[in-house]
PDB file of C-alpha atoms in Angstrom:
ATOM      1  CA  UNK A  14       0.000   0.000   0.000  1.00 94.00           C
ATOM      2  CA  UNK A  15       1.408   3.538  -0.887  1.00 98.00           C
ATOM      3  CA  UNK A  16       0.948   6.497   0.909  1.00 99.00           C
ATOM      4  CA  UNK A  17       1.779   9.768  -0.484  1.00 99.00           C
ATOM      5  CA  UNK A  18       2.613  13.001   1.433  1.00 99.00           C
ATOM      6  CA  UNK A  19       2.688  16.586   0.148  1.00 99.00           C
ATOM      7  CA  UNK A  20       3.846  19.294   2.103  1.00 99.00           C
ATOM      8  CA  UNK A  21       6.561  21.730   0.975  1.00 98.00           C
ATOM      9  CA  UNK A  22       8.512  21.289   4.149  1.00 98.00           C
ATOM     10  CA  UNK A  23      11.058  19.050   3.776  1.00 98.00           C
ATOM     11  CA  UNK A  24      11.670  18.556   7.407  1.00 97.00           C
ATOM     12  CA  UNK A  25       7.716  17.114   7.559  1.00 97.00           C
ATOM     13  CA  UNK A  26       7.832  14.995   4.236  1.00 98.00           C
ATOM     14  CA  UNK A  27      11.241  13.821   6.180  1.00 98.00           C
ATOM     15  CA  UNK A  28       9.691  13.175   9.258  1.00 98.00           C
ATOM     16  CA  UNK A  29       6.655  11.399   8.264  1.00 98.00           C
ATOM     17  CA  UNK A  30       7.839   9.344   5.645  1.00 98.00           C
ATOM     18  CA  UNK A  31       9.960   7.996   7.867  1.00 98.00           C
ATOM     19  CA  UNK A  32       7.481   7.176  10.614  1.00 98.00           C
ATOM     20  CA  UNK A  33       4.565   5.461   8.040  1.00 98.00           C
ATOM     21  CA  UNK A  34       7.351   3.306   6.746  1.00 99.00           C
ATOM     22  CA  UNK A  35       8.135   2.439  10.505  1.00 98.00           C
ATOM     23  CA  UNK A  36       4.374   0.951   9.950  1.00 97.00           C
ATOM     24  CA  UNK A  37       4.852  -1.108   7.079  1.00 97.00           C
ATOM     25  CA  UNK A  38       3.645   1.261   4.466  1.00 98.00           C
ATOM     26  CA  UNK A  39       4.954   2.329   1.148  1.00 98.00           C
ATOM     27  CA  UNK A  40       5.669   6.667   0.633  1.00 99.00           C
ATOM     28  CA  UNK A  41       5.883   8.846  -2.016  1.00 98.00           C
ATOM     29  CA  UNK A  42       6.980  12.778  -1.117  1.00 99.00           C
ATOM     30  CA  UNK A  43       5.922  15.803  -2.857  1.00 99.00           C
ATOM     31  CA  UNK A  44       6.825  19.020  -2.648  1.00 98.00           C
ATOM     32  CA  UNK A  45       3.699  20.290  -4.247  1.00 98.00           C
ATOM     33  CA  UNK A  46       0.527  19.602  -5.361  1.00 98.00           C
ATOM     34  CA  UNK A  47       1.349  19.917  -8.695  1.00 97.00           C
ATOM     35  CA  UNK A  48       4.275  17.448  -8.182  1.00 98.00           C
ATOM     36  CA  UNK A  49       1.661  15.195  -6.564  1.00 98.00           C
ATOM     37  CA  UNK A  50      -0.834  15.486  -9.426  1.00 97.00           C
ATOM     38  CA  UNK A  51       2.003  14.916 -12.503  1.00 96.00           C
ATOM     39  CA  UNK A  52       2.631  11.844 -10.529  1.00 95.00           C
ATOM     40  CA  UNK A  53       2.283   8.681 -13.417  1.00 93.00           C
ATOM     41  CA  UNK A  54       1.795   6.656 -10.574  1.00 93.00           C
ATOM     42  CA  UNK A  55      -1.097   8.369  -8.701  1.00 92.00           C
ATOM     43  CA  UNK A  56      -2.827   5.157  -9.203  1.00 93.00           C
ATOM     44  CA  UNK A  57      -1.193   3.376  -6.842  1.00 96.00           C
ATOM     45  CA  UNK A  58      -1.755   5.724  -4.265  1.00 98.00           C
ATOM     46  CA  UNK A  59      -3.366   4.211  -1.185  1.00 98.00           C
ATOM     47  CA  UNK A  60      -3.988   7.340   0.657  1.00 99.00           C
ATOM     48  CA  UNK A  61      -3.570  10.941   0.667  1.00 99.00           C
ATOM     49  CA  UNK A  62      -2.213  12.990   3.581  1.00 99.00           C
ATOM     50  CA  UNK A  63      -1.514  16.961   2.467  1.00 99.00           C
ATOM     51  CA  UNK A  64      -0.859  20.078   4.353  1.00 98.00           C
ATOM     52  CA  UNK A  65      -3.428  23.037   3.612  1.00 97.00           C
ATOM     53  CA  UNK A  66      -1.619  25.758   3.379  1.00 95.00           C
ATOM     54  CA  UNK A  67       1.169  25.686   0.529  1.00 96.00           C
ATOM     55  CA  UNK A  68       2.611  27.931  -2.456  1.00 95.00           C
ATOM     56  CA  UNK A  69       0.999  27.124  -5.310  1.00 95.00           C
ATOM     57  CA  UNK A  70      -2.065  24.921  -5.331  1.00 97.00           C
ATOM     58  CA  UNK A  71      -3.117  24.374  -1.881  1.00 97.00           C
ATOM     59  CA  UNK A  72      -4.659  21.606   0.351  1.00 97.00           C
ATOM     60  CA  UNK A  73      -8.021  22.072  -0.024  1.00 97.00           C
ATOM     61  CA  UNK A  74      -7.447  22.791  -3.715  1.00 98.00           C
ATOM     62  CA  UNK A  75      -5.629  19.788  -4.113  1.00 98.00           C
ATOM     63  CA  UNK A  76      -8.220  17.793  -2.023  1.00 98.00           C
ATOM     64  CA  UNK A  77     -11.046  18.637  -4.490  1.00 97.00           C
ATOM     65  CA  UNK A  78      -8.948  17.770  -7.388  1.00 98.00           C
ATOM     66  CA  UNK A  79      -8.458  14.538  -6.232  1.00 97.00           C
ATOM     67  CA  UNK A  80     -12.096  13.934  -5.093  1.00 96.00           C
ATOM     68  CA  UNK A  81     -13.319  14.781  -8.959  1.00 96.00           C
ATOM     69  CA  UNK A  82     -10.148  12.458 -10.424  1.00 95.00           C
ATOM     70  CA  UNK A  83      -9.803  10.072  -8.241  1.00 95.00           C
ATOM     71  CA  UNK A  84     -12.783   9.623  -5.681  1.00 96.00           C
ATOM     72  CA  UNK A  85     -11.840   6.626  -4.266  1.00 95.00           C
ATOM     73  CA  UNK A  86      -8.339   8.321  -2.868  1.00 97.00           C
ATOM     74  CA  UNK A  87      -8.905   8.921   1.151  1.00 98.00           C
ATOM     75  CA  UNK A  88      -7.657  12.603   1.769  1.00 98.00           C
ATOM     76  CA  UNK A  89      -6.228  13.842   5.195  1.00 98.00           C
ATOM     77  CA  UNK A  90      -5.490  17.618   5.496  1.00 98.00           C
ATOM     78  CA  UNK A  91      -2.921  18.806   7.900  1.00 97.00           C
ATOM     79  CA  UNK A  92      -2.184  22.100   8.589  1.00 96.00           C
ATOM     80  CA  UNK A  93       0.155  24.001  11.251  1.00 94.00           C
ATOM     81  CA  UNK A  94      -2.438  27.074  11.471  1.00 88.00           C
ATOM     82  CA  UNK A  95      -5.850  25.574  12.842  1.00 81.00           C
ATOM     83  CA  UNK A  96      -8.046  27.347  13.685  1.00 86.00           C
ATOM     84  CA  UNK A  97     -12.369  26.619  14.156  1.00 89.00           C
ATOM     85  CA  UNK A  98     -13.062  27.278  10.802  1.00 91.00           C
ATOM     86  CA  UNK A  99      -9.962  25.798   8.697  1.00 90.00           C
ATOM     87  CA  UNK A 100     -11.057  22.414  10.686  1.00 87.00           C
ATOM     88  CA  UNK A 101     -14.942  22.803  10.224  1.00 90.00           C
ATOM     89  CA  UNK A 102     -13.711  23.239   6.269  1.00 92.00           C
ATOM     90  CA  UNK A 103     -11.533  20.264   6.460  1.00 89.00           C
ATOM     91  CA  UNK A 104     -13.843  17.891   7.821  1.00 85.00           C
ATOM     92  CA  UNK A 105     -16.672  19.420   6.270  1.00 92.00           C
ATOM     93  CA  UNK A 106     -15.108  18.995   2.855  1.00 92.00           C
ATOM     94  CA  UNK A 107     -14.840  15.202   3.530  1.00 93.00           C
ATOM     95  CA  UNK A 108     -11.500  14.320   4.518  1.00 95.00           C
ATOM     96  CA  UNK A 109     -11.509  11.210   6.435  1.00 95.00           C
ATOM     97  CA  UNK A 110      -9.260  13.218   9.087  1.00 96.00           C
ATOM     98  CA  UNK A 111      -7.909  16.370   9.992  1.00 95.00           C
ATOM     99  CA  UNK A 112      -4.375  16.479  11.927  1.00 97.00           C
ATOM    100  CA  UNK A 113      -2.626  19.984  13.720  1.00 96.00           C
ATOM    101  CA  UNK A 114       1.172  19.946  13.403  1.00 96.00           C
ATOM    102  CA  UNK A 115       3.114  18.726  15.316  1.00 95.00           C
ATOM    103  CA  UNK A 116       1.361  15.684  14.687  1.00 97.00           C
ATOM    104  CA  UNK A 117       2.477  12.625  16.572  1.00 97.00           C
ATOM    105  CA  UNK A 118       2.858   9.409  16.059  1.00 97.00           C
ATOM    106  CA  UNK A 119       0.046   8.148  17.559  1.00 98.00           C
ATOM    107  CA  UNK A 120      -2.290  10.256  15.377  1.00 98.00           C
ATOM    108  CA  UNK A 121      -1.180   9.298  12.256  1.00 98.00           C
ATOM    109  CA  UNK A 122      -1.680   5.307  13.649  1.00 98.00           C
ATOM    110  CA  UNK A 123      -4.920   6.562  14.370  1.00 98.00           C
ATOM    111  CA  UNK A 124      -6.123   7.840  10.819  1.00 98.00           C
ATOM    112  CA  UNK A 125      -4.542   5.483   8.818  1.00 98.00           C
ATOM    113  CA  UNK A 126      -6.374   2.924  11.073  1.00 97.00           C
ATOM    114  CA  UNK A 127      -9.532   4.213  10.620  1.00 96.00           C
ATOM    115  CA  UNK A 128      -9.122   4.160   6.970  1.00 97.00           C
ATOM    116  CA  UNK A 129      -7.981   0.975   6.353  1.00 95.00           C
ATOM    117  CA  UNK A 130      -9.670  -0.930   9.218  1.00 91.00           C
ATOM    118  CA  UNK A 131     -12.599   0.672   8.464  1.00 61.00           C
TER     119      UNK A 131
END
């Protein structure tokens, strides 16, 4: 299973990769949206997790391109600058979860479980 990650901080992509492949998944990094979306292997993609607030093409922009394209694509937004209504947005929007950075460990267990055990 392959989960791809877009954020344009390295230090995250870094960061998370690392810890979902502690888990036994499969990541792909982008740096962008665009990145994500020029992808020839978006197919394979598993599960989406993508900050909101980048250069560019943003999270939630990103999120409803992928809903139109690829509907069957779980989307989790992440952003470092929550506040009420960037989260009623998120969820509202239909991303199957909505993470504030730092995001630990145990979070990220807890979404992908709820996607895949679901």
């Amino acid at each position: 299973m392959v989960i791809a990650i877009v954020d344009d901080d390295k230090a995250v992509l870094d960061a998370m990769s690392s810890f979902i492949r502690s888990l036994g998944y499969r990541v792909r990094t982008f740096q962008s949206g665009k990145a994500f979306l020029d992808h020839e292997g978006i197919g394979e993609i598993a599960c989406l997790f993508t900050d909101i607030q980048m250069p560019g093409l943003s999270g939630f922009e990103l999120h409803d391109i992928v809903r139109l394209n690829r509907p069957a694509i779980p989307v989790v937004l992440m952003t470092a600058l929550a506040d009420a209504s960037v989260r009623a947005r998120a969820l509202s929007s239909g991303a199957r979860c909505f993470l504030e950075k730092p995001i630990a460990g145990r979070e990220i267990m807890n979404c992908l479980s709820g996607i895949f055990d679901a």
